[in-house]
Steps between C-alpha positions, in 0.01 A plus 500: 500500500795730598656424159192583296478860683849587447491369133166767404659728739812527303327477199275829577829678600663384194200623265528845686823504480482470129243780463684744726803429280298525146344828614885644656630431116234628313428801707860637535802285291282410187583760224135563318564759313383465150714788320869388396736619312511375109125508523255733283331771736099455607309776296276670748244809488503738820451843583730759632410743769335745258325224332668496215546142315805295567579190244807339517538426148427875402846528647684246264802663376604649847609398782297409791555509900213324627483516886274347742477717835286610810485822696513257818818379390831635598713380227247691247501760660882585531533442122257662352702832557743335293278389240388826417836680513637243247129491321568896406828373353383243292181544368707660190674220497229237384422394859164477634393434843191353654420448860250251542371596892366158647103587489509794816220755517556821239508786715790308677661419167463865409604623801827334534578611115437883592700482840832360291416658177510217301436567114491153348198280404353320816243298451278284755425159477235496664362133414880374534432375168902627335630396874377093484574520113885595561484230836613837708638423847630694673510876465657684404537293166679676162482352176707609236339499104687530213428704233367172295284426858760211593527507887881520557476510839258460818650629842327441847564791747633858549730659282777781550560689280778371300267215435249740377725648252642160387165330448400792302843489289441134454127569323623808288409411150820476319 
């Protein structure tokens, strides 16, 4: 009788064990991002802050920085500065960027743009429908379009601002 309890106890532990295990890998060391490098960009129609149409393909020819950000998170907010600085440089360039904001209210969208000045096309994603379809996790989350809307590159996390400027030197069209 002993040997029958410990054999379904150990068995119970062992199936919970398992789960706990499945849902530590998926939840934090999996990688589900869908965007990689090498791959063609998702086309995707949002609209900016002064509801103006965004497509991505209308932009074929230049470069694109497409970043994923919140104004809850502290990464995004310490480059965005940057972004803009750099953004005034290279908009003559053939660089475009686009912040995608992860689907946060409007007025606090618009807000944080006219408190940092920020002149570049945000857009908000309200449905998280661009989000799921890149597989975005976490934020901040930059990915780099080439002029031919190749991703080149897809970087998770803050950025200084060398990084900035070398992303945006690596999606000049040539």
């Amino acid at each position: 009788m002993k040997q029958k309890r410990l054999v379904m106890r150990s068995s119970i532990l062992a199936v919970i064990a398992i789960a706990l295990a499945y849902t530590f890998y998926s939840n934090f060391i999996a990688d589900r991002s869908v965007a990689k490098a090498g791959d063609l960009s998702v086309n995707f129609v949002l609209h900016d802050l002064e509801g103006e149409r965004i497509e991505l393909e209308d932009l074929k020819g230049k470069g694109v920085f497409l970043n994923f950000w919140g104004t809850y998170c502290p990464p995004c907010v310490k480059e965005m500065p940057i972004m803009e600085e750099l953004y005034a440089e290279y908009k003559h360039k053939g660089v475009e960027i686009i912040a995608v904001n992860a689907a946060e209210p409007g007025l606090t969208v618009q807000r944080f743009a006219e408190r940092h000045g920020l002149t570049f096309p945000i857009a908000i994603d309200t449905k998280r429908n661009v989000i799921d379809a890149y597989g975005i996790s976490p934020l901040p989350t930059t990915i780099l379009i080439n002029e031919h809307g190749t991703i080149v590159r897809v970087h998770q996390g803050g950025m200084t601002e060398q990084m900035v400027r070398n992303f945006m030197e690596e999606i000049k069209p040539g």
